[in-house]
């Protein structure tokens, strides 16, 4: 699958051709052309307490096609999750990211797997961007053993520590201090990497965010706070929740940048800029102006607090995938048919992953008691009827 | 020594109900066991001793509080709980670069209660970090650092302030290993004084043992003596799981005898094992932290009335050493639980339930609970005294359990 191997440290390094054996469903290899192209972002960056980076972004055909494919995959994955939820194969909470794909994809293009990412509960696509597989996603959503958290976490608790993806957090705002802690550890270990702590416009008002930002600024931590501003905190529009919805300015003495979050290239440029800044000067805030097509979660139709016209308007004017499609076509990097083929292929990949996930069994009952501790010390644990069900924790 | 390093302990004591002597922690204890049974009294009866503290390069004079003199072998040293904690932190920071300390006033101020004295000078500002007064922020940062492989020791100036950070302790730390099916272990220690101090009022006196111990994924430790403080803090720092380490401000200055084994830098106590501080036959008294001292004093008083109390120092509230407690109750048939905190849904309630579930047939009397009063802590000294368990309360409860609520006539 494209995502798992095309994650290189720089978008300009040569990417390997996908081995033909695993390209069974692809009729032609993705372009590996790394000839640089310069493209302007949709809008210039707006900055606070710093000088904005240039709106001319260096990219190449390979990268643009990767963007297209990855975003198409994420989009399809989220739509499929919607259907699975309605079919009651996914339970509980399910927060979908469709519309916001450019943030996940643009960010990955600017950083390495040594950099850390932590986000809240709208984490499926971020997980995939870090190298998680579709099988792990769907199996986890359906509570199966093949899930990334072996079925024990659910939609909001995806993790991939070997790619420095730290979840997957259900408590609004908690991930921001945690992310600053990741940055602390990176600085402590002197490994020249940074942390991106993502949060929404709803979480932007959390006190702990400002506590963590204060400490990060005091201690010069390489922490990048990324506000994915989709303009609604559940059902509350940003103007009803924040006295100042200029989230990129809320850091006061901490510099900030406002970015068109529907433009993957702008996201990439901003993240690259932020990484350089954080390594030298400490924390910075990025506000990604983005949009979610779905409601807050699958329990929310998403249309009681915003108009359908607004939703379809954004889809028409600002959809991230369409933007890249237009770029690819206008620069003659692929034909319409090729792009449609990619979408078909992606759809098939998603369907296959779902089928495979459905085959995966639910966890064994004994898994109820596993991983309570890393080191259980032989402590006892109990089921609902402790005379009936007890366990010794390893 | 190997056993110490691995923090192993032998098989449970008194499993079949027959009394076994408490496990000796030094050769001296083995040779002179009777000197070591009433730990509390012994520590107050020392001659003046000078203890050299290597890490701070200064000597500490310890004055006896009571004039009962005992002579000891020259290898028995005295150490305050404060020094025990300080030395444990020092040694663990020295042994593992990933261990660091974070909290309010832990650095330049030398620690609000001087527990971290000298550590900033020794390890520098990268490893001993003074934080702003923002518990939610710095606890979250510490948990994030633990996610990424460091081993933070977070100091709460008192555990009352931990409530500002409790979401990170429970939701970010305790549950992560489970939710991630083992990917995200959190080797963090949250430590600080817990429970009542003296005259600090309602918002500064709560005991959090029951709250934290109810949460799967946490380990909750409650040291009493200096040996406990050293051994359990070292174990906590080495443990890969989140540990809530509940100290007691009033114990910081208390001195206890420590053997050479305890002073060794590899010393470690097992998590999840209680200690029988005083072997007895007639009634079991469980206690933790400061209340262990009260329980031991109560046992001495009870002895004069012909009641031989067994005092268990829980040391670990989670995991709770149910087997030691039950084995003891099966021997004595009577149980008093003692704790400082609020009674409802407290540690004693859990112990009582455990004993009723596992050893009901062995109980000859209802389980008695001694706990803090069911009120916010008052300030006035007389009311405060009424709000915290006193030795007389424990004695009275033990007598009730032994059906001796009327004091016996003087023994012959």
PDB file of C-alpha atoms in Angstrom, chain A residues 123-319:
ATOM      1  CA  UNK A 123      -7.651   9.785  14.801  1.00  0.00           C
ATOM      2  CA  UNK A 124      -8.293   7.196  12.089  1.00  0.00           C
ATOM      3  CA  UNK A 125      -6.605   9.089   9.252  1.00  0.00           C
ATOM      4  CA  UNK A 126      -3.750  10.372  11.388  1.00  0.00           C
ATOM      5  CA  UNK A 127      -3.051   6.765  12.332  1.00  0.00           C
ATOM      6  CA  UNK A 128      -3.022   5.690   8.708  1.00  0.00           C
ATOM      7  CA  UNK A 129      -0.722   8.595   7.866  1.00  0.00           C
ATOM      8  CA  UNK A 130       1.730   7.259  10.438  1.00  0.00           C
ATOM      9  CA  UNK A 131       1.790   3.891   8.706  1.00  0.00           C
ATOM     10  CA  UNK A 132      -1.177   2.132  10.230  1.00  0.00           C
ATOM     11  CA  UNK A 133      -2.904  -0.346   7.931  1.00  0.00           C
ATOM     12  CA  UNK A 134      -6.537  -0.385   6.869  1.00  0.00           C
ATOM     13  CA  UNK A 135      -6.927  -3.800   8.454  1.00  0.00           C
ATOM     14  CA  UNK A 136      -5.759  -2.463  11.788  1.00  0.00           C
ATOM     15  CA  UNK A 137      -8.240   0.396  11.492  1.00  0.00           C
ATOM     16  CA  UNK A 138     -11.316  -1.613  10.563  1.00  0.00           C
ATOM     17  CA  UNK A 139     -10.536  -4.458  12.902  1.00  0.00           C
ATOM     18  CA  UNK A 140     -10.103  -2.062  15.794  1.00  0.00           C
ATOM     19  CA  UNK A 141     -13.315  -0.242  14.939  1.00  0.00           C
ATOM     20  CA  UNK A 142     -15.129  -3.553  14.963  1.00  0.00           C
ATOM     21  CA  UNK A 143     -13.408  -4.657  18.160  1.00  0.00           C
ATOM     22  CA  UNK A 144     -11.428  -7.524  16.700  1.00  0.00           C
ATOM     23  CA  UNK A 145      -8.064  -9.059  17.515  1.00  0.00           C
ATOM     24  CA  UNK A 146      -6.412  -7.743  14.364  1.00  0.00           C
ATOM     25  CA  UNK A 147      -7.086  -4.196  15.481  1.00  0.00           C
ATOM     26  CA  UNK A 148      -4.202  -1.903  16.320  1.00  0.00           C
ATOM     27  CA  UNK A 149      -5.195  -2.044  19.970  1.00  0.00           C
ATOM     28  CA  UNK A 150      -6.319  -5.669  19.692  1.00  0.00           C
ATOM     29  CA  UNK A 151      -9.920  -4.587  20.013  1.00  0.00           C
ATOM     30  CA  UNK A 152      -9.399  -3.193  23.510  1.00  0.00           C
ATOM     31  CA  UNK A 153      -9.290   0.478  22.571  1.00  0.00           C
ATOM     32  CA  UNK A 154     -11.849   1.304  19.945  1.00  0.00           C
ATOM     33  CA  UNK A 155     -12.159   4.249  17.587  1.00  0.00           C
ATOM     34  CA  UNK A 156     -10.677   6.801  19.944  1.00  0.00           C
ATOM     35  CA  UNK A 157      -7.645   4.791  21.015  1.00  0.00           C
ATOM     36  CA  UNK A 158      -5.456   3.994  18.040  1.00  0.00           C
ATOM     37  CA  UNK A 159      -1.736   3.966  18.761  1.00  0.00           C
ATOM     38  CA  UNK A 160       1.379   3.173  16.773  1.00  0.00           C
ATOM     39  CA  UNK A 161       4.327   3.687  19.030  1.00  0.00           C
ATOM     40  CA  UNK A 162       6.907   2.351  16.583  1.00  0.00           C
ATOM     41  CA  UNK A 163       6.002   5.257  14.293  1.00  0.00           C
ATOM     42  CA  UNK A 164       5.786   7.670  17.203  1.00  0.00           C
ATOM     43  CA  UNK A 165       2.024   8.001  16.980  1.00  0.00           C
ATOM     44  CA  UNK A 166       0.775   8.418  20.519  1.00  0.00           C
ATOM     45  CA  UNK A 167      -2.938   8.197  20.027  1.00  0.00           C
ATOM     46  CA  UNK A 168      -5.910   8.505  20.158  1.00  0.00           C
ATOM     47  CA  UNK A 169      -7.262  10.365  23.284  1.00  0.00           C
ATOM     48  CA  UNK A 170     -10.815  10.670  24.443  1.00  0.00           C
ATOM     49  CA  UNK A 171     -10.535  13.533  26.909  1.00  0.00           C
ATOM     50  CA  UNK A 172     -10.728  16.843  25.095  1.00  0.00           C
ATOM     51  CA  UNK A 173      -7.528  18.808  25.496  1.00  0.00           C
ATOM     52  CA  UNK A 174      -5.593  16.176  27.468  1.00  0.00           C
ATOM     53  CA  UNK A 175      -3.476  15.347  24.447  1.00  0.00           C
ATOM     54  CA  UNK A 176      -1.909  18.801  24.410  1.00  0.00           C
ATOM     55  CA  UNK A 177       0.067  18.550  27.660  1.00  0.00           C
ATOM     56  CA  UNK A 178       0.845  14.959  26.722  1.00  0.00           C
ATOM     57  CA  UNK A 179       2.219  16.190  23.422  1.00  0.00           C
ATOM     58  CA  UNK A 180       4.345  18.798  25.161  1.00  0.00           C
ATOM     59  CA  UNK A 181       5.611  15.924  27.317  1.00  0.00           C
ATOM     60  CA  UNK A 182       6.614  14.024  24.209  1.00  0.00           C
ATOM     61  CA  UNK A 183       8.513  17.118  23.115  1.00  0.00           C
ATOM     62  CA  UNK A 184      10.120  17.268  26.546  1.00  0.00           C
ATOM     63  CA  UNK A 185      11.355  13.705  26.137  1.00  0.00           C
ATOM     64  CA  UNK A 186      12.667  14.481  22.671  1.00  0.00           C
ATOM     65  CA  UNK A 187      14.598  17.443  23.993  1.00  0.00           C
ATOM     66  CA  UNK A 188      15.836  15.403  26.969  1.00  0.00           C
ATOM     67  CA  UNK A 189      17.121  12.742  24.603  1.00  0.00           C
ATOM     68  CA  UNK A 190      18.570  15.399  22.304  1.00  0.00           C
ATOM     69  CA  UNK A 191      17.311  13.649  19.199  1.00  0.00           C
ATOM     70  CA  UNK A 192      16.492  16.709  17.073  1.00  0.00           C
ATOM     71  CA  UNK A 193      12.908  15.737  16.541  1.00  0.00           C
ATOM     72  CA  UNK A 194       9.658  17.550  17.254  1.00  0.00           C
ATOM     73  CA  UNK A 195       6.127  16.764  18.375  1.00  0.00           C
ATOM     74  CA  UNK A 196       2.912  17.805  16.691  1.00  0.00           C
ATOM     75  CA  UNK A 197       0.080  17.948  19.218  1.00  0.00           C
ATOM     76  CA  UNK A 198      -3.230  18.234  17.381  1.00  0.00           C
ATOM     77  CA  UNK A 199      -6.391  19.582  18.929  1.00  0.00           C
ATOM     78  CA  UNK A 200      -9.642  21.104  17.752  1.00  0.00           C
ATOM     79  CA  UNK A 201     -11.219  24.518  18.041  1.00  0.00           C
ATOM     80  CA  UNK A 202     -13.278  23.099  20.900  1.00  0.00           C
ATOM     81  CA  UNK A 203     -10.205  22.037  22.833  1.00  0.00           C
ATOM     82  CA  UNK A 204      -8.469  25.348  22.132  1.00  0.00           C
ATOM     83  CA  UNK A 205     -10.134  26.918  25.156  1.00  0.00           C
ATOM     84  CA  UNK A 206      -8.898  24.267  27.596  1.00  0.00           C
ATOM     85  CA  UNK A 207      -6.875  25.621  30.495  1.00  0.00           C
ATOM     86  CA  UNK A 208      -4.421  22.752  30.443  1.00  0.00           C
ATOM     87  CA  UNK A 209      -3.441  23.765  26.923  1.00  0.00           C
ATOM     88  CA  UNK A 210      -2.244  27.126  28.190  1.00  0.00           C
ATOM     89  CA  UNK A 211      -0.542  25.522  31.154  1.00  0.00           C
ATOM     90  CA  UNK A 212       1.359  23.230  28.819  1.00  0.00           C
ATOM     91  CA  UNK A 213       2.130  26.038  26.397  1.00  0.00           C
ATOM     92  CA  UNK A 214       3.516  28.166  29.227  1.00  0.00           C
ATOM     93  CA  UNK A 215       5.822  25.377  30.353  1.00  0.00           C
ATOM     94  CA  UNK A 216       6.819  24.597  26.755  1.00  0.00           C
ATOM     95  CA  UNK A 217       7.752  28.198  26.158  1.00  0.00           C
ATOM     96  CA  UNK A 218       9.642  28.429  29.455  1.00  0.00           C
ATOM     97  CA  UNK A 219      11.590  25.284  28.764  1.00  0.00           C
ATOM     98  CA  UNK A 220      11.955  25.759  24.975  1.00  0.00           C
ATOM     99  CA  UNK A 221      10.315  22.484  24.126  1.00  0.00           C
ATOM    100  CA  UNK A 222      10.115  21.464  20.459  1.00  0.00           C
ATOM    101  CA  UNK A 223       6.332  21.351  20.627  1.00  0.00           C
ATOM    102  CA  UNK A 224       4.096  22.335  17.731  1.00  0.00           C
ATOM    103  CA  UNK A 225       0.493  22.837  18.717  1.00  0.00           C
ATOM    104  CA  UNK A 226      -1.769  22.310  15.745  1.00  0.00           C
ATOM    105  CA  UNK A 227      -5.321  23.538  16.017  1.00  0.00           C
ATOM    106  CA  UNK A 228      -7.447  21.680  13.491  1.00  0.00           C
ATOM    107  CA  UNK A 229     -10.063  24.375  13.318  1.00  0.00           C
ATOM    108  CA  UNK A 230     -13.087  22.818  11.681  1.00  0.00           C
ATOM    109  CA  UNK A 231     -15.137  25.651  13.164  1.00  0.00           C
ATOM    110  CA  UNK A 232     -17.405  23.508  15.308  1.00  0.00           C
ATOM    111  CA  UNK A 233     -16.757  22.022  18.705  1.00  0.00           C
ATOM    112  CA  UNK A 234     -19.380  19.304  18.516  1.00  0.00           C
ATOM    113  CA  UNK A 235     -22.476  21.443  17.936  1.00  0.00           C
ATOM    114  CA  UNK A 236     -21.058  24.743  19.070  1.00  0.00           C
ATOM    115  CA  UNK A 237     -19.703  27.080  16.456  1.00  0.00           C
ATOM    116  CA  UNK A 238     -16.366  28.690  17.220  1.00  0.00           C
ATOM    117  CA  UNK A 239     -17.818  32.160  17.656  1.00  0.00           C
ATOM    118  CA  UNK A 240     -20.076  30.812  20.427  1.00  0.00           C
ATOM    119  CA  UNK A 241     -17.224  29.126  22.276  1.00  0.00           C
ATOM    120  CA  UNK A 242     -14.252  31.426  21.927  1.00  0.00           C
ATOM    121  CA  UNK A 243     -14.122  35.111  22.620  1.00  0.00           C
ATOM    122  CA  UNK A 244     -11.175  35.171  20.261  1.00  0.00           C
ATOM    123  CA  UNK A 245     -11.387  32.506  17.535  1.00  0.00           C
ATOM    124  CA  UNK A 246      -8.014  33.608  16.155  1.00  0.00           C
ATOM    125  CA  UNK A 247      -6.512  30.424  17.524  1.00  0.00           C
ATOM    126  CA  UNK A 248      -3.124  31.023  15.977  1.00  0.00           C
ATOM    127  CA  UNK A 249      -2.837  34.183  18.074  1.00  0.00           C
ATOM    128  CA  UNK A 250      -3.947  32.665  21.345  1.00  0.00           C
ATOM    129  CA  UNK A 251      -0.407  31.762  22.302  1.00  0.00           C
ATOM    130  CA  UNK A 252       0.288  35.422  23.013  1.00  0.00           C
ATOM    131  CA  UNK A 253       4.093  35.347  23.204  1.00  0.00           C
ATOM    132  CA  UNK A 254       4.155  32.050  21.304  1.00  0.00           C
ATOM    133  CA  UNK A 255       4.286  32.583  17.539  1.00  0.00           C
ATOM    134  CA  UNK A 256       1.506  31.284  15.353  1.00  0.00           C
ATOM    135  CA  UNK A 257       0.604  30.687  11.756  1.00  0.00           C
ATOM    136  CA  UNK A 258      -2.779  30.413  10.128  1.00  0.00           C
ATOM    137  CA  UNK A 259      -2.890  27.880   7.325  1.00  0.00           C
ATOM    138  CA  UNK A 260      -5.461  26.771   4.768  1.00  0.00           C
ATOM    139  CA  UNK A 261      -5.969  23.290   6.121  1.00  0.00           C
ATOM    140  CA  UNK A 262      -7.708  22.119   2.947  1.00  0.00           C
ATOM    141  CA  UNK A 263      -4.526  22.663   0.951  1.00  0.00           C
ATOM    142  CA  UNK A 264      -2.109  19.794   1.501  1.00  0.00           C
ATOM    143  CA  UNK A 265       0.796  21.795   0.144  1.00  0.00           C
ATOM    144  CA  UNK A 266       0.117  24.688   2.490  1.00  0.00           C
ATOM    145  CA  UNK A 267      -0.026  22.227   5.365  1.00  0.00           C
ATOM    146  CA  UNK A 268       3.248  20.710   4.302  1.00  0.00           C
ATOM    147  CA  UNK A 269       4.919  24.098   4.053  1.00  0.00           C
ATOM    148  CA  UNK A 270       3.619  25.190   7.423  1.00  0.00           C
ATOM    149  CA  UNK A 271       4.691  21.983   9.161  1.00  0.00           C
ATOM    150  CA  UNK A 272       8.155  22.209   7.641  1.00  0.00           C
ATOM    151  CA  UNK A 273       8.402  25.796   8.821  1.00  0.00           C
ATOM    152  CA  UNK A 274       7.109  24.881  12.253  1.00  0.00           C
ATOM    153  CA  UNK A 275       9.556  22.042  12.666  1.00  0.00           C
ATOM    154  CA  UNK A 276      12.509  24.297  11.887  1.00  0.00           C
ATOM    155  CA  UNK A 277      11.146  26.902  14.255  1.00  0.00           C
ATOM    156  CA  UNK A 278      10.468  24.511  17.102  1.00  0.00           C
ATOM    157  CA  UNK A 279      13.910  22.978  16.980  1.00  0.00           C
ATOM    158  CA  UNK A 280      15.489  26.419  17.296  1.00  0.00           C
ATOM    159  CA  UNK A 281      13.023  28.533  19.227  1.00  0.00           C
ATOM    160  CA  UNK A 282      10.563  26.374  21.094  1.00  0.00           C
ATOM    161  CA  UNK A 283       6.808  26.125  20.716  1.00  0.00           C
ATOM    162  CA  UNK A 284       4.719  27.437  17.852  1.00  0.00           C
ATOM    163  CA  UNK A 285       1.013  27.213  17.067  1.00  0.00           C
ATOM    164  CA  UNK A 286      -0.386  26.243  13.695  1.00  0.00           C
ATOM    165  CA  UNK A 287      -4.040  26.880  13.028  1.00  0.00           C
ATOM    166  CA  UNK A 288      -5.327  24.700  10.199  1.00  0.00           C
ATOM    167  CA  UNK A 289      -8.461  26.159   8.704  1.00  0.00           C
ATOM    168  CA  UNK A 290     -10.253  22.958   7.820  1.00  0.00           C
ATOM    169  CA  UNK A 291     -13.723  21.406   7.704  1.00  0.00           C
ATOM    170  CA  UNK A 292     -15.402  18.140   8.518  1.00  0.00           C
ATOM    171  CA  UNK A 293     -18.183  16.937   6.269  1.00  0.00           C
ATOM    172  CA  UNK A 294     -19.616  14.564   8.852  1.00  0.00           C
ATOM    173  CA  UNK A 295     -21.097  15.653  12.123  1.00  0.00           C
ATOM    174  CA  UNK A 296     -19.048  15.560  15.293  1.00  0.00           C
ATOM    175  CA  UNK A 297     -19.577  11.818  15.509  1.00  0.00           C
ATOM    176  CA  UNK A 298     -21.865   9.229  14.022  1.00  0.00           C
ATOM    177  CA  UNK A 299     -24.514  10.234  16.547  1.00  0.00           C
ATOM    178  CA  UNK A 300     -24.558  13.734  15.178  1.00  0.00           C
ATOM    179  CA  UNK A 301     -26.196  14.423  11.811  1.00  0.00           C
ATOM    180  CA  UNK A 302     -24.102  17.569  11.577  1.00  0.00           C
ATOM    181  CA  UNK A 303     -26.866  19.611  10.073  1.00  0.00           C
ATOM    182  CA  UNK A 304     -28.687  21.035  13.056  1.00  0.00           C
ATOM    183  CA  UNK A 305     -26.056  23.658  13.729  1.00  0.00           C
ATOM    184  CA  UNK A 306     -24.902  24.322  10.187  1.00  0.00           C
ATOM    185  CA  UNK A 307     -26.660  24.468   6.857  1.00  0.00           C
ATOM    186  CA  UNK A 308     -26.402  21.850   4.164  1.00  0.00           C
ATOM    187  CA  UNK A 309     -25.481  24.680   1.823  1.00  0.00           C
ATOM    188  CA  UNK A 310     -22.465  25.455   3.914  1.00  0.00           C
ATOM    189  CA  UNK A 311     -21.346  21.834   3.837  1.00  0.00           C
ATOM    190  CA  UNK A 312     -21.843  21.444   0.110  1.00  0.00           C
ATOM    191  CA  UNK A 313     -20.292  24.840  -0.480  1.00  0.00           C
ATOM    192  CA  UNK A 314     -17.060  23.769   1.173  1.00  0.00           C
ATOM    193  CA  UNK A 315     -17.141  20.513  -0.725  1.00  0.00           C
ATOM    194  CA  UNK A 316     -17.454  22.405  -3.983  1.00  0.00           C
ATOM    195  CA  UNK A 317     -14.919  25.110  -3.329  1.00  0.00           C
ATOM    196  CA  UNK A 318     -12.339  23.683  -0.981  1.00  0.00           C
ATOM    197  CA  UNK A 319     -12.320  19.910  -1.030  1.00  0.00           C
TER     198      UNK A 319
END
